[in-house]
Amino acid sequence: MGAALAVAIPTTADAAAARVDNPYVGAKAYVNPDWSAKAAAEPGGAAIANTPAFVWMDRIAAIGGTPGAMSLREHLDTALDQGANLFQVVIYDLPGRDCAALASNGELGPTELDRYKSDYIDPISEILADPAYANLRIVTIIEPDSLPNIVTNAGGTAGSTDACATMKANGNYEKGIGYALHTLGAIPNVYNYVDAAHHGWLGWDTNMAPAGLEFKKAATSEGATVNDVAGFIVNTANYSALKEPNFKVTDSVNGTTVRQSKWVDWNYYVDELSFAQALRTQLVGQGFNSNIGMLIDTARNGWGGADRPTSAGPLTSVDAYVNGGRVDRRIHAGNWCNQSGAGIGERPTTAPEPGIDAYVWAKPPGESDGNSQPEDNDEGKGFDRMCDPTYEGNGRNGNSKTGALPNAPLAGHWFSAQFQELVRNAYPPINGGGENPGGGTDTQAPTAPTGLTSTAKTSSSVSLSWSASSDNKAVTGYDVYRGGTKVGSTTTTSYTDTGLSASTAYSYTVKAKDAAGNVSAASSALSVTTSAGGGTGTGSLKVQYKNNDSSATDNQIRFGLQLVNTGSTAVDLSTVKLRYWFTPESGSSTFGTSCDYAVLGCGKLSLAVKSGGTAAGASHYLEVSFGSGTLAAGASTGEMQLRLNKSDWSNFNEADDYSHGTGTSFADASKVGVYTAGALSWGTAP
């Protein structure tokens, strides 16, 4: 399984040390022997024991090593011995740490910022800066669960705590994280990723936008700048599903939207992938660098096994539809401690989706989230009732049962029963490596993918699809190669490659893989030439589009847009208009328009449908105007979720609409126009 991130290491020290945009590309990641030995000793564990995962520095003593765990320097030395060029470590010891969860409280009091700096961050920095480790790409996760607590649990909500109110008032979370970013970011081969909770915590617009502001505040404190942030990570040590395959947030049942279901509870996101991609867009709009990447912790969010649904639930009610189809089987999305029924998720994978640097294992499977009963300890960890399977819950989990496993040890300690349950419920299943629950050794590779074709292209992206491979066990995914270099992975038979140059030919191949690490031969090569850039325009703006509608023949057109400034100067948004071309077919000739969500705020947008001529698929267009404001160089407006309907609510046929696309992730859209001061500056008008 560790082979998912294992590729050839550059042959020269200079190549290995060079700063890269995505530290996971071309990386062989370190496998922690401490964790690996425990995993291998469990039934079925040998199949995943060589999977790379993060090392946790969760107290000052961990830097120098504790009984049964190597020191930070010993880990780094062992990484060199393994021939690794990627080392992953969690920085986790803030003053007043995790003010909302007693199980992960830390050793430092709320006011011990100076000790955090001198006794924790500075010694870590000194070790990481040792020239002996200069050829390692060192990825850090900066302080899980801290800044999101300031947003949601520091006053005025059912889940608020006095401890979080204290940390918000004294500012030591922001100061501590700013100091860590600044100090560690000064080391050339360190890549800092800030923790950003998960969709079930920050997915509401009332939380997501304030979280972005909080992240920006921390990233510009104590000498830090946005340049010290390589990206963000979501779902750290959590269980939120990577993808919910059986329903979408835009679905409705008998006129009631999925957002209104008890499980979704008006959230804008139902899984981590859609949340991570949208959050990245918003953060770029807040002023973070446009090349930031996202990580998703997939160590424990697989939710497989016999209870994994294969279709949506019945249409009797929206709750039945969602609950019957959701793969996340928790009682409530607020439950976080040692969840019963959970399974190991996607294995660590590089660049699996647009904007995602990697799927990673931040929380090593088998390490407890917290003790299920009070337990004396010298690690500063308390007893949190959310880890008690008999607890009836609180405002943060809708006063629901916790769903926690019994007999759990302290947070971070080995929990054998949990590990075995995670292996049993893994998705993709763990069925290879010779020590799997089903027995047997799988050495047969899948068949090579066939029928590789390009389904769409723009000036900076190519969309691919192919026919599925077959395998004696099961195909778990596909790796996509551009010119012989792996550019991403997917569990489906389609992929969109982005960040390309206009009017340029690219050669693609695809390989299939299974859970045992067997890889197929490459597909036949496909050459694709990207479109010319900018359509008839020459400006510095571009627009990106994604389809938010699962049906092309219903009574609404629903899509997302975001405007990106690729230039070096700010743009006056009052001069900019976007046009999405479509045909209404029969029915009413008047229209209704709606903005469901916009990072900028729907109040800053004006929507109008206008007649656009007689070109095929483009008799009308939805025009989007911005009342005021500027768009900084390199920034994005963030997502704008838009929809329109005919006044009589008759159906559309979107399949032939000029601007319609099928991609569900943002990609450059050459058939959506950007007009600046009345002149076309992006896209090709019909």
mmCIF file with all atom_site columns, C-alpha atoms in Angstrom, residues 17-195:
data_model
loop_
_atom_site.group_PDB
_atom_site.id
_atom_site.type_symbol
_atom_site.label_atom_id
_atom_site.label_alt_id
_atom_site.label_comp_id
_atom_site.label_asym_id
_atom_site.label_entity_id
_atom_site.label_seq_id
_atom_site.pdbx_PDB_ins_code
_atom_site.Cartn_x
_atom_site.Cartn_y
_atom_site.Cartn_z
_atom_site.occupancy
_atom_site.B_iso_or_equiv
_atom_site.pdbx_formal_charge
_atom_site.auth_seq_id
_atom_site.auth_comp_id
_atom_site.auth_asym_id
_atom_site.auth_atom_id
_atom_site.pdbx_PDB_model_num
ATOM 1   C CA . ALA A 1 17  ? 16.047  20.064 -2.288 1.00 0.00 ? 17  ALA A CA 1
ATOM 2   C CA . ALA A 1 18  ? 14.344  22.263 -4.884 1.00 0.00 ? 18  ALA A CA 1
ATOM 3   C CA . ARG A 1 19  ? 11.125  23.928 -3.752 1.00 0.00 ? 19  ARG A CA 1
ATOM 4   C CA . VAL A 1 20  ? 8.118   22.430 -5.552 1.00 0.00 ? 20  VAL A CA 1
ATOM 5   C CA . ASP A 1 21  ? 4.499   23.479 -5.911 1.00 0.00 ? 21  ASP A CA 1
ATOM 6   C CA . ASN A 1 22  ? 3.103   20.166 -4.614 1.00 0.00 ? 22  ASN A CA 1
ATOM 7   C CA . PRO A 1 23  ? 5.482   18.340 -2.250 1.00 0.00 ? 23  PRO A CA 1
ATOM 8   C CA . TYR A 1 24  ? 3.718   15.026 -2.885 1.00 0.00 ? 24  TYR A CA 1
ATOM 9   C CA . VAL A 1 25  ? 4.499   14.896 -6.603 1.00 0.00 ? 25  VAL A CA 1
ATOM 10  C CA . GLY A 1 26  ? 7.488   12.604 -7.180 1.00 0.00 ? 26  GLY A CA 1
ATOM 11  C CA . ALA A 1 27  ? 7.680   11.721 -3.481 1.00 0.00 ? 27  ALA A CA 1
ATOM 12  C CA . LYS A 1 28  ? 8.526   8.604  -1.527 1.00 0.00 ? 28  LYS A CA 1
ATOM 13  C CA . ALA A 1 29  ? 6.958   9.133  1.886  1.00 0.00 ? 29  ALA A CA 1
ATOM 14  C CA . TYR A 1 30  ? 8.364   7.981  5.220  1.00 0.00 ? 30  TYR A CA 1
ATOM 15  C CA . VAL A 1 31  ? 6.776   4.954  6.907  1.00 0.00 ? 31  VAL A CA 1
ATOM 16  C CA . ASN A 1 32  ? 6.811   5.256  10.716 1.00 0.00 ? 32  ASN A CA 1
ATOM 17  C CA . PRO A 1 33  ? 8.269   1.972  12.096 1.00 0.00 ? 33  PRO A CA 1
ATOM 18  C CA . ASP A 1 34  ? 6.611   2.568  15.490 1.00 0.00 ? 34  ASP A CA 1
ATOM 19  C CA . TRP A 1 35  ? 3.141   2.539  13.919 1.00 0.00 ? 35  TRP A CA 1
ATOM 20  C CA . SER A 1 36  ? 4.004   -0.031 11.251 1.00 0.00 ? 36  SER A CA 1
ATOM 21  C CA . ALA A 1 37  ? 5.000   -2.665 13.804 1.00 0.00 ? 37  ALA A CA 1
ATOM 22  C CA . LYS A 1 38  ? 1.736   -2.275 15.717 1.00 0.00 ? 38  LYS A CA 1
ATOM 23  C CA . ALA A 1 39  ? -0.321  -2.443 12.539 1.00 0.00 ? 39  ALA A CA 1
ATOM 24  C CA . ALA A 1 40  ? 1.512   -5.525 11.248 1.00 0.00 ? 40  ALA A CA 1
ATOM 25  C CA . ALA A 1 41  ? 0.843   -7.364 14.510 1.00 0.00 ? 41  ALA A CA 1
ATOM 26  C CA . GLU A 1 42  ? -2.945  -7.025 14.077 1.00 0.00 ? 42  GLU A CA 1
ATOM 27  C CA . PRO A 1 43  ? -5.103  -9.432 12.017 1.00 0.00 ? 43  PRO A CA 1
ATOM 28  C CA . GLY A 1 44  ? -5.142  -8.087 8.449  1.00 0.00 ? 44  GLY A CA 1
ATOM 29  C CA . GLY A 1 45  ? -2.771  -5.274 9.370  1.00 0.00 ? 45  GLY A CA 1
ATOM 30  C CA . ALA A 1 46  ? 0.219   -6.423 7.318  1.00 0.00 ? 46  ALA A CA 1
ATOM 31  C CA . ALA A 1 47  ? -1.598  -5.376 4.141  1.00 0.00 ? 47  ALA A CA 1
ATOM 32  C CA . ILE A 1 48  ? -1.406  -1.702 5.147  1.00 0.00 ? 48  ILE A CA 1
ATOM 33  C CA . ALA A 1 49  ? 1.519   -1.667 7.599  1.00 0.00 ? 49  ALA A CA 1
ATOM 34  C CA . ASN A 1 50  ? 3.818   0.024  5.075  1.00 0.00 ? 50  ASN A CA 1
ATOM 35  C CA . THR A 1 51  ? 1.449   2.919  4.402  1.00 0.00 ? 51  THR A CA 1
ATOM 36  C CA . PRO A 1 52  ? 2.971   6.358  5.107  1.00 0.00 ? 52  PRO A CA 1
ATOM 37  C CA . ALA A 1 53  ? 1.261   8.370  7.837  1.00 0.00 ? 53  ALA A CA 1
ATOM 38  C CA . PHE A 1 54  ? 1.995   11.468 9.902  1.00 0.00 ? 54  PHE A CA 1
ATOM 39  C CA . VAL A 1 55  ? 4.118   11.459 13.059 1.00 0.00 ? 55  VAL A CA 1
ATOM 40  C CA . TRP A 1 56  ? 2.478   13.406 15.905 1.00 0.00 ? 56  TRP A CA 1
ATOM 41  C CA . MET A 1 57  ? 4.427   15.808 18.108 1.00 0.00 ? 57  MET A CA 1
ATOM 42  C CA . ASP A 1 58  ? 1.606   16.157 20.658 1.00 0.00 ? 58  ASP A CA 1
ATOM 43  C CA . ARG A 1 59  ? 3.710   17.270 23.645 1.00 0.00 ? 59  ARG A CA 1
ATOM 44  C CA . ILE A 1 60  ? 7.139   18.626 24.398 1.00 0.00 ? 60  ILE A CA 1
ATOM 45  C CA . ALA A 1 61  ? 8.410   15.212 25.516 1.00 0.00 ? 61  ALA A CA 1
ATOM 46  C CA . ALA A 1 62  ? 7.587   13.733 22.090 1.00 0.00 ? 62  ALA A CA 1
ATOM 47  C CA . ILE A 1 63  ? 10.372  15.810 20.538 1.00 0.00 ? 63  ILE A CA 1
ATOM 48  C CA . GLY A 1 64  ? 12.978  13.860 22.495 1.00 0.00 ? 64  GLY A CA 1
ATOM 49  C CA . GLY A 1 65  ? 11.090  10.559 22.359 1.00 0.00 ? 65  GLY A CA 1
ATOM 50  C CA . THR A 1 66  ? 8.840   8.744  24.809 1.00 0.00 ? 66  THR A CA 1
ATOM 51  C CA . PRO A 1 67  ? 8.603   5.070  25.841 1.00 0.00 ? 67  PRO A CA 1
ATOM 52  C CA . GLY A 1 68  ? 7.728   3.108  22.691 1.00 0.00 ? 68  GLY A CA 1
ATOM 53  C CA . ALA A 1 69  ? 8.078   6.115  20.381 1.00 0.00 ? 69  ALA A CA 1
ATOM 54  C CA . MET A 1 70  ? 11.160  7.487  18.652 1.00 0.00 ? 70  MET A CA 1
ATOM 55  C CA . SER A 1 71  ? 12.310  11.086 18.943 1.00 0.00 ? 71  SER A CA 1
ATOM 56  C CA . LEU A 1 72  ? 11.764  13.550 16.119 1.00 0.00 ? 72  LEU A CA 1
ATOM 57  C CA . ARG A 1 73  ? 15.428  13.343 15.127 1.00 0.00 ? 73  ARG A CA 1
ATOM 58  C CA . GLU A 1 74  ? 15.320  9.533  15.157 1.00 0.00 ? 74  GLU A CA 1
ATOM 59  C CA . HIS A 1 75  ? 12.292  9.627  12.861 1.00 0.00 ? 75  HIS A CA 1
ATOM 60  C CA . LEU A 1 76  ? 14.093  11.930 10.454 1.00 0.00 ? 76  LEU A CA 1
ATOM 61  C CA . ASP A 1 77  ? 17.238  9.795  10.486 1.00 0.00 ? 77  ASP A CA 1
ATOM 62  C CA . THR A 1 78  ? 15.131  6.707  9.810  1.00 0.00 ? 78  THR A CA 1
ATOM 63  C CA . ALA A 1 79  ? 13.456  8.501  6.902  1.00 0.00 ? 79  ALA A CA 1
ATOM 64  C CA . LEU A 1 80  ? 16.890  9.004  5.361  1.00 0.00 ? 80  LEU A CA 1
ATOM 65  C CA . ASP A 1 81  ? 17.695  5.341  5.941  1.00 0.00 ? 81  ASP A CA 1
ATOM 66  C CA . GLN A 1 82  ? 14.488  4.369  4.124  1.00 0.00 ? 82  GLN A CA 1
ATOM 67  C CA . GLY A 1 83  ? 15.458  6.482  1.127  1.00 0.00 ? 83  GLY A CA 1
ATOM 68  C CA . ALA A 1 84  ? 12.387  8.655  1.635  1.00 0.00 ? 84  ALA A CA 1
ATOM 69  C CA . ASN A 1 85  ? 12.244  12.246 0.426  1.00 0.00 ? 85  ASN A CA 1
ATOM 70  C CA . LEU A 1 86  ? 8.962   13.196 2.164  1.00 0.00 ? 86  LEU A CA 1
ATOM 71  C CA . PHE A 1 87  ? 8.445   13.404 5.936  1.00 0.00 ? 87  PHE A CA 1
ATOM 72  C CA . GLN A 1 88  ? 5.044   14.238 7.498  1.00 0.00 ? 88  GLN A CA 1
ATOM 73  C CA . VAL A 1 89  ? 4.629   15.624 11.014 1.00 0.00 ? 89  VAL A CA 1
ATOM 74  C CA . VAL A 1 90  ? 1.756   17.101 13.059 1.00 0.00 ? 90  VAL A CA 1
ATOM 75  C CA . ILE A 1 91  ? 2.532   20.205 15.153 1.00 0.00 ? 91  ILE A CA 1
ATOM 76  C CA . TYR A 1 92  ? 0.077   19.970 18.041 1.00 0.00 ? 92  TYR A CA 1
ATOM 77  C CA . ASP A 1 93  ? 0.722   21.578 21.434 1.00 0.00 ? 93  ASP A CA 1
ATOM 78  C CA . LEU A 1 94  ? -0.846  25.051 21.487 1.00 0.00 ? 94  LEU A CA 1
ATOM 79  C CA . PRO A 1 95  ? -1.516  26.831 24.775 1.00 0.00 ? 95  PRO A CA 1
ATOM 80  C CA . GLY A 1 96  ? -5.008  25.839 25.927 1.00 0.00 ? 96  GLY A CA 1
ATOM 81  C CA . ARG A 1 97  ? -5.088  23.219 23.159 1.00 0.00 ? 97  ARG A CA 1
ATOM 82  C CA . ASP A 1 98  ? -8.452  22.049 21.814 1.00 0.00 ? 98  ASP A CA 1
ATOM 83  C CA . CYS A 1 99  ? -10.639 24.155 24.049 1.00 0.00 ? 99  CYS A CA 1
ATOM 84  C CA . ALA A 1 100 ? -13.774 22.216 23.057 1.00 0.00 ? 100 ALA A CA 1
ATOM 85  C CA . ALA A 1 101 ? -12.659 18.584 23.534 1.00 0.00 ? 101 ALA A CA 1
ATOM 86  C CA . LEU A 1 102 ? -11.246 17.436 26.843 1.00 0.00 ? 102 LEU A CA 1
ATOM 87  C CA . ALA A 1 103 ? -9.811  14.225 25.369 1.00 0.00 ? 103 ALA A CA 1
ATOM 88  C CA . SER A 1 104 ? -7.271  16.191 23.355 1.00 0.00 ? 104 SER A CA 1
ATOM 89  C CA . ASN A 1 105 ? -6.468  18.937 25.850 1.00 0.00 ? 105 ASN A CA 1
ATOM 90  C CA . GLY A 1 106 ? -2.746  19.596 26.052 1.00 0.00 ? 106 GLY A CA 1
ATOM 91  C CA . GLU A 1 107 ? -0.047  20.198 28.608 1.00 0.00 ? 107 GLU A CA 1
ATOM 92  C CA . LEU A 1 108 ? 0.239   23.989 28.185 1.00 0.00 ? 108 LEU A CA 1
ATOM 93  C CA . GLY A 1 109 ? -2.100  26.389 29.947 1.00 0.00 ? 109 GLY A CA 1
ATOM 94  C CA . PRO A 1 110 ? -4.007  29.139 28.098 1.00 0.00 ? 110 PRO A CA 1
ATOM 95  C CA . THR A 1 111 ? -1.341  31.800 28.807 1.00 0.00 ? 111 THR A CA 1
ATOM 96  C CA . GLU A 1 112 ? 1.814   29.731 28.211 1.00 0.00 ? 112 GLU A CA 1
ATOM 97  C CA . LEU A 1 113 ? 2.542   31.170 24.769 1.00 0.00 ? 113 LEU A CA 1
ATOM 98  C CA . ASP A 1 114 ? 6.176   31.926 25.563 1.00 0.00 ? 114 ASP A CA 1
ATOM 99  C CA . ARG A 1 115 ? 6.784   28.336 26.635 1.00 0.00 ? 115 ARG A CA 1
ATOM 100 C CA . TYR A 1 116 ? 5.091   27.095 23.449 1.00 0.00 ? 116 TYR A CA 1
ATOM 101 C CA . LYS A 1 117 ? 7.575   29.145 21.462 1.00 0.00 ? 117 LYS A CA 1
ATOM 102 C CA . SER A 1 118 ? 10.760  28.422 23.414 1.00 0.00 ? 118 SER A CA 1
ATOM 103 C CA . ASP A 1 119 ? 10.220  24.826 24.570 1.00 0.00 ? 119 ASP A CA 1
ATOM 104 C CA . TYR A 1 120 ? 8.199   23.440 21.670 1.00 0.00 ? 120 TYR A CA 1
ATOM 105 C CA . ILE A 1 121 ? 8.373   25.285 18.324 1.00 0.00 ? 121 ILE A CA 1
ATOM 106 C CA . ASP A 1 122 ? 11.995  26.450 18.607 1.00 0.00 ? 122 ASP A CA 1
ATOM 107 C CA . PRO A 1 123 ? 13.429  22.954 19.341 1.00 0.00 ? 123 PRO A CA 1
ATOM 108 C CA . ILE A 1 124 ? 11.374  21.459 16.498 1.00 0.00 ? 124 ILE A CA 1
ATOM 109 C CA . SER A 1 125 ? 12.567  24.196 14.157 1.00 0.00 ? 125 SER A CA 1
ATOM 110 C CA . GLU A 1 126 ? 16.199  23.626 15.130 1.00 0.00 ? 126 GLU A CA 1
ATOM 111 C CA . ILE A 1 127 ? 15.913  19.927 14.293 1.00 0.00 ? 127 ILE A CA 1
ATOM 112 C CA . LEU A 1 128 ? 14.043  20.397 11.009 1.00 0.00 ? 128 LEU A CA 1
ATOM 113 C CA . ALA A 1 129 ? 16.575  23.018 9.883  1.00 0.00 ? 129 ALA A CA 1
ATOM 114 C CA . ASP A 1 130 ? 19.512  20.628 10.305 1.00 0.00 ? 130 ASP A CA 1
ATOM 115 C CA . PRO A 1 131 ? 21.329  20.477 6.930  1.00 0.00 ? 131 PRO A CA 1
ATOM 116 C CA . ALA A 1 132 ? 21.311  16.676 7.228  1.00 0.00 ? 132 ALA A CA 1
ATOM 117 C CA . TYR A 1 133 ? 17.580  16.816 6.381  1.00 0.00 ? 133 TYR A CA 1
ATOM 118 C CA . ALA A 1 134 ? 17.749  19.457 3.643  1.00 0.00 ? 134 ALA A CA 1
ATOM 119 C CA . ASN A 1 135 ? 16.813  16.944 0.936  1.00 0.00 ? 135 ASN A CA 1
ATOM 120 C CA . LEU A 1 136 ? 13.623  15.902 2.733  1.00 0.00 ? 136 LEU A CA 1
ATOM 121 C CA . ARG A 1 137 ? 10.384  17.638 1.860  1.00 0.00 ? 137 ARG A CA 1
ATOM 122 C CA . ILE A 1 138 ? 8.902   18.143 5.326  1.00 0.00 ? 138 ILE A CA 1
ATOM 123 C CA . VAL A 1 139 ? 5.123   18.539 5.420  1.00 0.00 ? 139 VAL A CA 1
ATOM 124 C CA . THR A 1 140 ? 3.628   19.902 8.629  1.00 0.00 ? 140 THR A CA 1
ATOM 125 C CA . ILE A 1 141 ? 0.031   20.022 9.824  1.00 0.00 ? 141 ILE A CA 1
ATOM 126 C CA . ILE A 1 142 ? -0.303  23.097 12.003 1.00 0.00 ? 142 ILE A CA 1
ATOM 127 C CA . GLU A 1 143 ? -2.428  22.689 15.134 1.00 0.00 ? 143 GLU A CA 1
ATOM 128 C CA . PRO A 1 144 ? -5.593  20.655 14.451 1.00 0.00 ? 144 PRO A CA 1
ATOM 129 C CA . ASP A 1 145 ? -8.929  21.904 15.810 1.00 0.00 ? 145 ASP A CA 1
ATOM 130 C CA . SER A 1 146 ? -7.684  25.239 17.134 1.00 0.00 ? 146 SER A CA 1
ATOM 131 C CA . LEU A 1 147 ? -8.787  28.073 14.842 1.00 0.00 ? 147 LEU A CA 1
ATOM 132 C CA . PRO A 1 148 ? -12.122 26.400 13.959 1.00 0.00 ? 148 PRO A CA 1
ATOM 133 C CA . ASN A 1 149 ? -12.921 26.332 17.687 1.00 0.00 ? 149 ASN A CA 1
ATOM 134 C CA . ILE A 1 150 ? -12.487 30.107 17.808 1.00 0.00 ? 150 ILE A CA 1
ATOM 135 C CA . VAL A 1 151 ? -15.046 30.422 15.002 1.00 0.00 ? 151 VAL A CA 1
ATOM 136 C CA . THR A 1 152 ? -17.744 28.082 16.315 1.00 0.00 ? 152 THR A CA 1
ATOM 137 C CA . ASN A 1 153 ? -17.212 27.368 20.012 1.00 0.00 ? 153 ASN A CA 1
ATOM 138 C CA . ALA A 1 154 ? -16.134 30.667 21.553 1.00 0.00 ? 154 ALA A CA 1
ATOM 139 C CA . GLY A 1 155 ? -19.527 32.081 22.454 1.00 0.00 ? 155 GLY A CA 1
ATOM 140 C CA . GLY A 1 156 ? -23.159 32.236 21.412 1.00 0.00 ? 156 GLY A CA 1
ATOM 141 C CA . THR A 1 157 ? -23.660 28.638 20.244 1.00 0.00 ? 157 THR A CA 1
ATOM 142 C CA . ALA A 1 158 ? -24.883 25.449 21.894 1.00 0.00 ? 158 ALA A CA 1
ATOM 143 C CA . GLY A 1 159 ? -21.406 23.964 21.725 1.00 0.00 ? 159 GLY A CA 1
ATOM 144 C CA . SER A 1 160 ? -19.512 26.935 23.133 1.00 0.00 ? 160 SER A CA 1
ATOM 145 C CA . THR A 1 161 ? -17.157 26.550 26.110 1.00 0.00 ? 161 THR A CA 1
ATOM 146 C CA . ASP A 1 162 ? -15.594 28.984 28.532 1.00 0.00 ? 162 ASP A CA 1
ATOM 147 C CA . ALA A 1 163 ? -12.157 27.664 27.552 1.00 0.00 ? 163 ALA A CA 1
ATOM 148 C CA . CYS A 1 164 ? -12.735 28.611 23.902 1.00 0.00 ? 164 CYS A CA 1
ATOM 149 C CA . ALA A 1 165 ? -13.975 32.052 24.924 1.00 0.00 ? 165 ALA A CA 1
ATOM 150 C CA . THR A 1 166 ? -10.739 32.497 26.875 1.00 0.00 ? 166 THR A CA 1
ATOM 151 C CA . MET A 1 167 ? -8.589  31.534 23.888 1.00 0.00 ? 167 MET A CA 1
ATOM 152 C CA . LYS A 1 168 ? -10.508 33.863 21.616 1.00 0.00 ? 168 LYS A CA 1
ATOM 153 C CA . ALA A 1 169 ? -10.046 36.721 24.047 1.00 0.00 ? 169 ALA A CA 1
ATOM 154 C CA . ASN A 1 170 ? -6.301  36.249 24.646 1.00 0.00 ? 170 ASN A CA 1
ATOM 155 C CA . GLY A 1 171 ? -5.459  35.575 20.994 1.00 0.00 ? 171 GLY A CA 1
ATOM 156 C CA . ASN A 1 172 ? -2.900  32.885 21.809 1.00 0.00 ? 172 ASN A CA 1
ATOM 157 C CA . TYR A 1 173 ? -4.205  30.482 19.177 1.00 0.00 ? 173 TYR A CA 1
ATOM 158 C CA . GLU A 1 174 ? -3.582  33.031 16.427 1.00 0.00 ? 174 GLU A CA 1
ATOM 159 C CA . LYS A 1 175 ? -0.253  34.098 17.927 1.00 0.00 ? 175 LYS A CA 1
ATOM 160 C CA . GLY A 1 176 ? 0.957   30.530 18.431 1.00 0.00 ? 176 GLY A CA 1
ATOM 161 C CA . ILE A 1 177 ? 0.022   29.438 14.932 1.00 0.00 ? 177 ILE A CA 1
ATOM 162 C CA . GLY A 1 178 ? 1.492   32.595 13.426 1.00 0.00 ? 178 GLY A CA 1
ATOM 163 C CA . TYR A 1 179 ? 4.751   31.928 15.256 1.00 0.00 ? 179 TYR A CA 1
ATOM 164 C CA . ALA A 1 180 ? 4.807   28.301 14.095 1.00 0.00 ? 180 ALA A CA 1
ATOM 165 C CA . LEU A 1 181 ? 4.122   29.303 10.483 1.00 0.00 ? 181 LEU A CA 1
ATOM 166 C CA . HIS A 1 182 ? 6.767   32.023 10.518 1.00 0.00 ? 182 HIS A CA 1
ATOM 167 C CA . THR A 1 183 ? 9.439   29.939 12.274 1.00 0.00 ? 183 THR A CA 1
ATOM 168 C CA . LEU A 1 184 ? 8.939   26.702 10.366 1.00 0.00 ? 184 LEU A CA 1
ATOM 169 C CA . GLY A 1 185 ? 8.136   28.481 7.104  1.00 0.00 ? 185 GLY A CA 1
ATOM 170 C CA . ALA A 1 186 ? 11.594  30.045 7.151  1.00 0.00 ? 186 ALA A CA 1
ATOM 171 C CA . ILE A 1 187 ? 13.065  26.562 6.544  1.00 0.00 ? 187 ILE A CA 1
ATOM 172 C CA . PRO A 1 188 ? 13.238  26.141 2.728  1.00 0.00 ? 188 PRO A CA 1
ATOM 173 C CA . ASN A 1 189 ? 12.173  22.499 2.635  1.00 0.00 ? 189 ASN A CA 1
ATOM 174 C CA . VAL A 1 190 ? 9.204   22.809 5.046  1.00 0.00 ? 190 VAL A CA 1
ATOM 175 C CA . TYR A 1 191 ? 5.647   22.947 3.670  1.00 0.00 ? 191 TYR A CA 1
ATOM 176 C CA . ASN A 1 192 ? 3.065   24.166 6.214  1.00 0.00 ? 192 ASN A CA 1
ATOM 177 C CA . TYR A 1 193 ? -0.575  23.052 5.933  1.00 0.00 ? 193 TYR A CA 1
ATOM 178 C CA . VAL A 1 194 ? -3.028  24.687 8.357  1.00 0.00 ? 194 VAL A CA 1
ATOM 179 C CA . ASP A 1 195 ? -5.837  22.583 9.787  1.00 0.00 ? 195 ASP A CA 1
#
